CSV table of C-alpha atoms in Angstrom, one decimal:
chain,number,residue,atom,x,y,z
H,553,THR,CA,29.0,38.4,-56.6
H,554,THR,CA,25.9,38.1,-54.5
H,555,ILE,CA,25.7,36.0,-51.3
H,556,VAL,CA,22.2,34.6,-50.7
H,557,LEU,CA,21.4,33.9,-47.1
H,558,THR,CA,18.9,31.1,-46.5
H,559,PRO,CA,17.3,29.5,-43.5
H,560,SER,CA,18.3,25.9,-42.7
H,561,LEU,CA,16.3,24.0,-40.1
H,562,GLN,CA,17.3,21.0,-38.1
H,563,ILE,CA,14.6,19.1,-36.1
H,564,GLY,CA,14.9,16.5,-33.4
H,565,LYS,CA,12.5,14.5,-31.3
H,566,ARG,CA,12.9,12.5,-28.1
H,567,VAL,CA,10.6,10.7,-25.7
H,568,ASN,CA,11.2,10.1,-22.0
H,569,ALA,CA,10.7,6.3,-22.2
H,570,THR,CA,11.1,3.7,-24.8
H,571,LEU,CA,9.3,0.9,-23.0
H,572,VAL,CA,6.1,1.5,-20.8
H,573,ASN,CA,3.0,-0.2,-19.6
H,574,PRO,CA,-0.5,0.7,-20.7
H,575,GLY,CA,-1.8,3.8,-18.9
H,576,SER,CA,1.6,5.4,-18.6
H,577,ALA,CA,2.3,9.0,-19.5
H,578,LEU,CA,4.9,9.9,-22.2
H,579,LEU,CA,6.7,13.2,-22.5
H,580,TYR,CA,7.7,14.1,-26.1
H,581,THR,CA,10.2,17.0,-26.7
H,582,ILE,CA,10.4,18.7,-30.2
H,583,GLY,CA,13.6,20.7,-30.8
H,584,VAL,CA,14.1,22.9,-33.8
H,585,ASN,CA,17.3,24.9,-34.7
H,586,ASN,CA,17.8,27.4,-37.5
H,587,THR,CA,21.5,27.0,-38.5
H,588,GLY,CA,21.0,29.1,-41.6
H,589,GLY,CA,21.7,32.7,-42.2
H,590,ALA,CA,18.2,33.9,-42.7
H,591,ASN,CA,14.9,34.0,-40.8
H,592,ALA,CA,12.6,30.9,-41.2
H,593,ARG,CA,8.9,31.0,-41.2
H,594,LEU,CA,7.8,27.6,-40.3
H,595,ASN,CA,4.7,25.5,-40.1
H,596,LEU,CA,5.4,22.8,-37.4
H,597,THR,CA,3.0,19.9,-37.1
H,598,ASP,CA,2.8,17.0,-34.7
H,599,THR,CA,0.3,14.2,-34.9
H,600,ILE,CA,-0.7,12.6,-31.5
H,601,PRO,CA,-0.1,8.9,-31.8
H,602,ALA,CA,-3.1,6.5,-32.0
H,603,ASN,CA,-4.1,4.9,-28.7
H,604,THR,CA,-2.9,7.9,-26.7
H,605,THR,CA,-4.6,10.9,-25.2
H,606,LEU,CA,-3.1,14.4,-25.2
H,607,LEU,CA,-2.6,15.8,-21.7
H,608,SER,CA,-0.8,19.1,-22.2
H,609,THR,CA,1.6,21.1,-24.4
H,610,SER,CA,4.2,23.6,-23.3
H,611,LEU,CA,3.2,25.9,-26.2
H,612,THR,CA,-0.4,26.2,-27.2
H,613,PRO,CA,-0.8,25.2,-30.9
H,614,ASN,CA,-2.3,27.8,-33.3
H,615,SER,CA,-4.7,25.2,-34.6
H,616,THR,CA,-5.6,21.6,-34.7
H,617,SER,CA,-6.8,19.2,-37.4
H,618,GLY,CA,-8.0,15.9,-36.1
H,619,ARG,CA,-5.1,14.5,-34.0
H,620,MET,CA,-2.7,17.0,-35.6
H,621,LEU,CA,-1.3,19.9,-33.7
H,622,ILE,CA,-0.2,22.9,-35.8
H,623,TRP,CA,2.2,25.7,-34.7
H,624,VAL,CA,2.9,28.7,-37.0
H,625,LEU,CA,6.2,30.2,-35.9
H,626,SER,CA,9.1,32.4,-37.0
H,627,LEU,CA,12.7,31.4,-36.1
H,628,ALA,CA,15.5,33.8,-36.6
H,629,SER,CA,19.0,32.8,-37.8
H,630,GLY,CA,20.7,30.9,-35.0
H,631,GLY,CA,17.4,30.6,-33.1
H,632,LYS,CA,16.2,27.6,-31.3
H,633,LEU,CA,12.9,26.4,-29.9
H,634,ALA,CA,11.6,23.5,-27.9
H,635,ILE,CA,8.1,22.3,-27.3
H,636,ASN,CA,7.1,19.6,-24.8
H,637,MET,CA,4.0,17.5,-25.3
H,638,THR,CA,2.6,15.0,-22.7
H,639,VAL,CA,0.3,12.2,-23.7
H,640,ARG,CA,-1.1,9.2,-21.8
H,641,VAL,CA,-1.1,5.7,-23.3
H,642,ASN,CA,-4.6,4.2,-23.3
H,643,SER,CA,-4.9,1.5,-20.6
H,644,SER,CA,-6.6,-0.9,-23.0
H,645,ILE,CA,-3.8,-0.8,-25.7
H,646,GLY,CA,-2.2,-4.1,-26.7
H,647,PRO,CA,1.5,-4.8,-27.0
H,648,GLN,CA,2.8,-2.7,-29.9
H,649,THR,CA,5.1,0.2,-30.8
H,650,ILE,CA,3.7,3.8,-31.0
H,651,THR,CA,5.6,6.4,-33.0
H,652,ASN,CA,5.2,10.2,-32.7
H,653,THR,CA,6.4,12.3,-35.7
H,654,ALA,CA,7.0,16.0,-36.0
H,655,VAL,CA,7.3,17.8,-39.4
H,656,ALA,CA,8.6,21.3,-40.0
H,657,ASN,CA,7.7,22.9,-43.4
H,658,TYR,CA,9.4,26.3,-43.8
H,659,GLN,CA,10.2,29.2,-46.1
H,660,ASN,CA,12.2,32.4,-46.0
H,661,ASP,CA,10.7,35.9,-45.7
H,662,ARG,CA,10.4,36.1,-49.5
H,663,GLY,CA,8.2,33.0,-49.6
H,664,ALA,CA,10.8,30.6,-51.1
H,665,VAL,CA,10.0,27.1,-49.9
H,666,PHE,CA,12.6,24.8,-48.6
H,667,THR,CA,12.6,21.0,-48.1
H,668,ALA,CA,10.7,20.0,-45.0
H,669,VAL,CA,12.4,18.2,-42.2
H,670,SER,CA,11.0,15.7,-39.8
H,671,ALA,CA,11.9,13.6,-36.7
H,672,GLN,CA,10.2,10.9,-34.8
H,673,ALA,CA,10.4,9.0,-31.5
H,674,SER,CA,9.1,5.5,-30.7
H,675,THR,CA,8.0,3.7,-27.6
H,676,SER,CA,7.1,0.0,-27.1
H,677,ILE,CA,4.1,-1.0,-25.1
H,678,ASN,CA,4.5,-3.9,-22.7
H,679,ALA,CA,2.1,-6.8,-22.4
H,680,VAL,CA,0.9,-6.5,-18.8
H,681,ALA,CA,-1.9,-8.0,-16.7
H,682,LEU,CA,-3.6,-5.4,-14.6
H,683,MET,CA,-5.5,-7.5,-12.0
H,684,SER,CA,-7.9,-5.9,-9.6
H,685,LEU,CA,-9.6,-7.4,-6.5
H,686,GLN,CA,-12.7,-6.2,-4.6
H,687,LYS,CA,-14.1,-7.6,-1.5
H,688,THR,CA,-17.6,-7.0,-0.2
H,689,VAL,CA,-19.7,-8.3,2.7
H,690,ASN,CA,-23.4,-8.3,2.9
H,691,ALA,CA,-23.6,-6.6,6.3
H,692,THR,CA,-21.4,-4.0,8.0
H,693,THR,CA,-23.0,-4.8,11.4
H,694,ALA,CA,-24.2,-8.2,12.6
H,695,SER,CA,-25.1,-10.1,15.8
H,696,GLY,CA,-23.9,-13.5,17.0
H,697,GLY,CA,-25.3,-16.4,15.0
H,698,ALA,CA,-25.8,-14.2,11.9
H,699,GLY,CA,-24.6,-15.4,8.5
H,700,LEU,CA,-22.1,-13.3,6.5
H,701,LYS,CA,-21.6,-13.5,2.7
H,702,TYR,CA,-18.2,-12.4,1.5
H,703,THR,CA,-17.9,-11.8,-2.3
H,704,LEU,CA,-14.5,-11.6,-4.0
H,705,ILE,CA,-14.6,-9.9,-7.4
H,706,PHE,CA,-11.5,-10.1,-9.6
H,707,ALA,CA,-10.8,-8.8,-13.1
H,708,ASN,CA,-8.0,-8.2,-15.6
H,709,SER,CA,-8.1,-4.8,-17.2
H,710,GLY,CA,-4.6,-5.1,-18.7
H,711,ASN,CA,-3.6,-6.1,-22.3
H,712,GLY,CA,-1.9,-9.4,-21.4
H,713,THR,CA,-3.0,-12.7,-19.8
H,714,ALA,CA,-2.5,-13.1,-16.0
H,715,ARG,CA,-1.2,-16.6,-15.4
H,716,LYS,CA,-1.3,-18.9,-12.3
H,717,VAL,CA,-3.8,-16.6,-10.6
H,718,ASN,CA,-4.7,-17.5,-7.0
H,719,ILE,CA,-6.4,-15.9,-4.1
H,720,THR,CA,-5.5,-16.4,-0.5
H,721,ASP,CA,-8.3,-15.6,1.9
H,722,THR,CA,-7.9,-15.5,5.7
H,723,LEU,CA,-11.1,-15.8,7.7
H,724,PRO,CA,-11.2,-13.5,10.8
H,725,ASN,CA,-11.5,-14.7,14.4
H,726,TYR,CA,-15.1,-15.1,15.7
H,727,VAL,CA,-16.5,-16.6,12.6
H,728,THR,CA,-17.1,-20.2,11.5
H,729,PHE,CA,-16.7,-21.3,7.8
H,730,VAL,CA,-19.9,-22.6,6.2
H,731,SER,CA,-19.3,-22.9,2.4
H,732,THR,CA,-17.7,-21.5,-0.8
H,733,ASN,CA,-18.2,-21.8,-4.5
H,734,GLY,CA,-14.5,-21.5,-5.2
H,735,THR,CA,-11.9,-24.2,-5.8
H,736,VAL,CA,-9.9,-24.5,-2.6
H,737,ILE,CA,-6.4,-26.0,-3.4
H,738,SER,CA,-5.0,-25.7,0.2
H,739,THR,CA,-5.9,-24.7,3.7
H,740,ALA,CA,-3.9,-23.7,6.7
H,741,GLY,CA,-5.8,-22.9,9.9
H,742,LYS,CA,-8.3,-20.2,8.9
H,743,THR,CA,-6.6,-19.5,5.6
H,744,MET,CA,-7.9,-20.9,2.3
H,745,LYS,CA,-6.1,-20.7,-1.1
H,746,PHE,CA,-8.2,-20.6,-4.2
H,747,GLY,CA,-6.8,-21.7,-7.6
H,748,ILE,CA,-8.1,-19.7,-10.4
H,749,GLY,CA,-5.8,-20.4,-13.4
H,750,ASN,CA,-5.2,-18.0,-16.2
H,751,ILE,CA,-7.2,-14.8,-16.7
H,752,SER,CA,-7.1,-13.2,-20.1
H,753,SER,CA,-7.5,-9.5,-20.9
H,754,SER,CA,-11.0,-8.0,-20.1
H,755,THR,CA,-12.2,-11.1,-18.2
H,756,GLY,CA,-12.6,-12.0,-14.5
H,757,GLY,CA,-14.9,-13.7,-12.0
H,758,ARG,CA,-16.1,-13.9,-8.5
H,759,ILE,CA,-15.9,-16.2,-5.4
H,760,ILE,CA,-18.4,-16.3,-2.6
H,761,ILE,CA,-17.6,-17.4,0.9
H,762,MET,CA,-20.3,-18.0,3.6
H,763,VAL,CA,-19.5,-17.8,7.3
H,764,MET,CA,-21.4,-17.6,10.6
H,765,VAL,CA,-20.6,-15.1,13.4
H,766,ASN,CA,-19.9,-17.0,16.6
H,767,GLY,CA,-22.6,-16.6,19.2
H,768,THR,CA,-20.1,-15.6,21.9
H,769,THR,CA,-18.5,-12.8,20.0
H,770,PRO,CA,-17.9,-9.8,22.2
H,771,ASP,CA,-19.8,-6.5,21.6
H,772,GLN,CA,-18.3,-4.0,19.2
H,773,ILE,CA,-15.6,-6.4,17.9
H,774,THR,CA,-14.7,-5.6,14.3
H,775,ILE,CA,-14.1,-8.7,12.3
H,776,ARG,CA,-12.0,-8.1,9.1
H,777,ASN,CA,-11.7,-10.6,6.3
H,778,ASN,CA,-8.5,-10.1,4.3
H,779,ALA,CA,-7.7,-11.5,0.8
H,780,THR,CA,-4.6,-11.3,-1.4
H,781,LEU,CA,-4.7,-11.9,-5.2
H,782,GLU,CA,-1.4,-13.0,-6.8
H,783,TRP,CA,-0.6,-13.6,-10.5
H,784,LYS,CA,2.3,-13.9,-13.0
H,785,ASN,CA,2.7,-11.2,-15.7
H,786,PRO,CA,3.5,-12.1,-19.3
H,787,ASN,CA,7.1,-11.1,-18.6
H,788,GLY,CA,7.3,-13.6,-15.7
H,789,SER,CA,7.2,-11.0,-12.9
H,790,ILE,CA,4.9,-11.7,-9.9
H,791,ALA,CA,2.4,-9.1,-8.8
H,792,SER,CA,-0.3,-9.0,-6.1
H,793,THR,CA,-3.1,-6.9,-4.7
H,794,ASN,CA,-5.1,-6.9,-1.5
H,795,ALA,CA,-8.7,-6.3,-0.5
H,796,SER,CA,-10.7,-6.6,2.8
H,797,ALA,CA,-14.2,-6.2,4.2
H,798,SER,CA,-15.2,-5.5,7.8
H,799,THR,CA,-18.2,-6.1,10.0
H,800,THR,CA,-18.8,-4.8,13.5
H,801,VAL,CA,-20.5,-7.2,15.8
H,802,ASN,CA,-23.3,-6.1,18.1
H,803,ALA,CA,-23.9,-8.1,21.2
H,804,PRO,CA,-25.7,-7.6,24.5
H,805,VAL,CA,-23.7,-6.8,27.6
H,806,LEU,CA,-25.6,-7.3,30.8
H,807,MET,CA,-25.0,-5.9,34.2
H,808,VAL,CA,-26.9,-7.6,37.1
H,809,ILE,CA,-27.5,-5.8,40.5
H,810,LYS,CA,-29.1,-7.4,43.5
H,811,ASN,CA,-30.0,-5.8,46.8
H,812,VAL,CA,-32.2,-6.4,49.8
H,813,ASN,CA,-34.0,-3.8,51.8
H,814,VAL,CA,-32.4,-4.8,55.2
H,815,THR,CA,-29.2,-6.6,56.3
H,816,ILE,CA,-30.6,-7.6,59.7
H,817,ALA,CA,-34.1,-9.0,60.2
H,818,ASN,CA,-36.1,-11.0,62.7
H,819,PRO,CA,-38.4,-14.0,62.1
H,820,GLY,CA,-41.6,-12.7,60.7
H,821,ASN,CA,-40.1,-9.7,59.0
H,822,HIS,CA,-40.5,-9.1,55.2
H,823,LEU,CA,-37.5,-8.9,52.9
H,824,PHE,CA,-37.6,-7.2,49.6
H,825,TYR,CA,-35.1,-8.6,47.1
H,826,ASN,CA,-34.6,-6.3,44.0
H,827,ILE,CA,-33.0,-7.7,40.9
H,828,THR,CA,-32.0,-5.1,38.3
H,829,ILE,CA,-30.7,-6.1,34.9
H,830,VAL,CA,-29.2,-3.5,32.5
H,831,ASN,CA,-28.2,-4.0,28.9
H,832,ASN,CA,-25.1,-1.9,28.2
H,833,GLY,CA,-24.5,-3.6,24.8
H,834,HIS,CA,-25.7,-2.9,21.2
H,835,ALA,CA,-28.0,-5.8,20.6
H,836,ASP,CA,-31.2,-7.2,22.2
H,837,ALA,CA,-30.7,-9.7,25.0
H,838,MET,CA,-33.0,-12.8,25.3
H,839,ILE,CA,-32.7,-13.4,29.1
H,840,SER,CA,-33.4,-16.2,31.4
H,841,LEU,CA,-33.4,-15.3,35.1
H,842,ASN,CA,-33.3,-17.9,37.8
H,843,ASP,CA,-33.7,-16.9,41.4
H,844,THR,CA,-33.2,-19.5,44.2
H,845,LEU,CA,-34.8,-18.6,47.5
H,846,PRO,CA,-32.8,-19.3,50.6
H,847,ALA,CA,-33.9,-21.8,53.2
H,848,GLY,CA,-35.7,-20.1,56.1
H,849,VAL,CA,-38.0,-17.8,54.0
H,850,SER,CA,-41.4,-18.1,52.3
H,851,LEU,CA,-42.4,-16.4,49.1
H,852,VAL,CA,-45.1,-13.8,49.4
H,853,THR,CA,-45.3,-12.2,45.9
H,854,THR,CA,-43.2,-10.9,43.0
H,855,SER,CA,-43.6,-7.7,40.9
H,856,LEU,CA,-43.5,-9.8,37.8
H,857,ALA,CA,-45.0,-13.3,37.7
H,858,PRO,CA,-42.4,-16.0,37.0
H,859,ASN,CA,-42.8,-18.4,34.1
H,860,ILE,CA,-41.8,-21.3,36.3
H,861,LEU,CA,-42.4,-21.5,40.1
H,862,THR,CA,-41.2,-24.2,42.4
H,863,PRO,CA,-41.1,-24.1,46.2
H,864,ASN,CA,-37.6,-22.6,46.3
H,865,SER,CA,-37.0,-21.4,42.7
H,866,LEU,CA,-38.4,-18.7,40.4
H,867,VAL,CA,-37.6,-18.7,36.7
H,868,TRP,CA,-38.3,-15.9,34.2
H,869,ASN,CA,-37.3,-17.3,30.8
H,870,THR,CA,-39.0,-14.9,28.3
H,871,LEU,CA,-37.4,-11.6,29.2
H,872,THR,CA,-36.1,-9.4,26.3
H,873,LEU,CA,-34.0,-6.3,26.9
H,874,ALA,CA,-33.1,-3.9,24.2
H,875,PRO,CA,-29.8,-2.0,24.1
H,876,GLY,CA,-29.8,0.6,26.9
H,877,GLY,CA,-32.8,-1.1,28.5
H,878,LYS,CA,-33.3,-1.9,32.2
H,879,ILE,CA,-35.7,-4.1,34.1
H,880,THR,CA,-36.2,-4.5,37.9
H,881,ILE,CA,-38.0,-7.4,39.5
H,882,THR,CA,-38.9,-7.4,43.2
H,883,ILE,CA,-39.3,-10.6,45.2
H,884,LEU,CA,-41.1,-10.3,48.5
H,885,VAL,CA,-40.4,-13.0,51.1
H,886,GLN,CA,-41.1,-13.5,54.8
H,887,VAL,CA,-38.6,-14.8,57.3
H,888,ASN,CA,-39.8,-18.0,58.8
H,889,THR,CA,-40.2,-18.5,62.5
H,890,GLY,CA,-37.1,-20.2,63.9
H,891,THR,CA,-34.8,-18.9,61.2
H,892,SER,CA,-31.4,-17.7,62.4
H,893,GLY,CA,-28.0,-17.1,60.9
H,894,THR,CA,-27.2,-15.6,57.5
H,895,ILE,CA,-29.6,-16.1,54.6
H,896,THR,CA,-28.4,-15.5,51.1
H,897,ASN,CA,-30.5,-15.1,48.0
H,898,LYS,CA,-28.8,-15.8,44.6
H,899,ALA,CA,-30.0,-14.8,41.1
H,900,THR,CA,-28.5,-16.3,37.9
H,901,VAL,CA,-28.8,-14.6,34.5
H,902,THR,CA,-28.2,-16.4,31.2
H,903,TYR,CA,-28.6,-14.8,27.8
């Protein structure tokens, strides 16, 4: 009597998830056991499923053929092996089931061929809407009175239709709404809600909002426009995403200094009034300076001729001062005979 010892292979396959969204990673594990009494020489193949991309394997295959990975191995009696393989589901895949199959062809050391064994694992792909929202503004810095153009760009890169899509946009402080090309379905204060409807896979659109920066906006204020996009997925779940765009406002900030050369004077003396204006802001200042002469003095001359001159008022209304700039105007007056008491000279700056 002769006892013939033969290999006997068992193969198993599992996947870490049976239901995933497009773009997800899947981990497949192949397990092979030799429960026979002899060594097995095996040719193990695994075909990467369509609509997936191979990321890694725990054991480098000996060769490949198209999407097929091939391992040439030897497994002793009682031996076991496991190979992990990670793939990523393509983000553009539609709802479907993907199946991964491993096949082990094997023989003994004498070349006798045995019946191949195989195993497979399947995963269902969800229908999901992958909405994105981008927000841009035409200027990252602006001055008071400037127009800003906000653009909202939305798109569905998923494999399912996004339903009941809407965008809520809250305008920042320091701006005034001008116009929009979107369909506004409700407003609350500075918040507008745009109704968009259903967005099918690989489609999208854009909304433009025009505003004006208020003229009194302080220097270096950052105005941020926030928007939220909300939609319903094919499975009924609600999802949302946010986007924002910011602009820094440049404005002039003026400091006015006025002094006189003496604090005590006699009739007939000359007084030199110096008016200094400094722009500590980040934008040009268009300035109007009005100086009212006090009673009891007479104008002699000025270092800069005023645009408007009346008996007791001098007006410079075409002054421009760049950021960091400074201008000084000197007014020379003579104290009139008979003047007594305190005389006060006042300058007013508007810009």
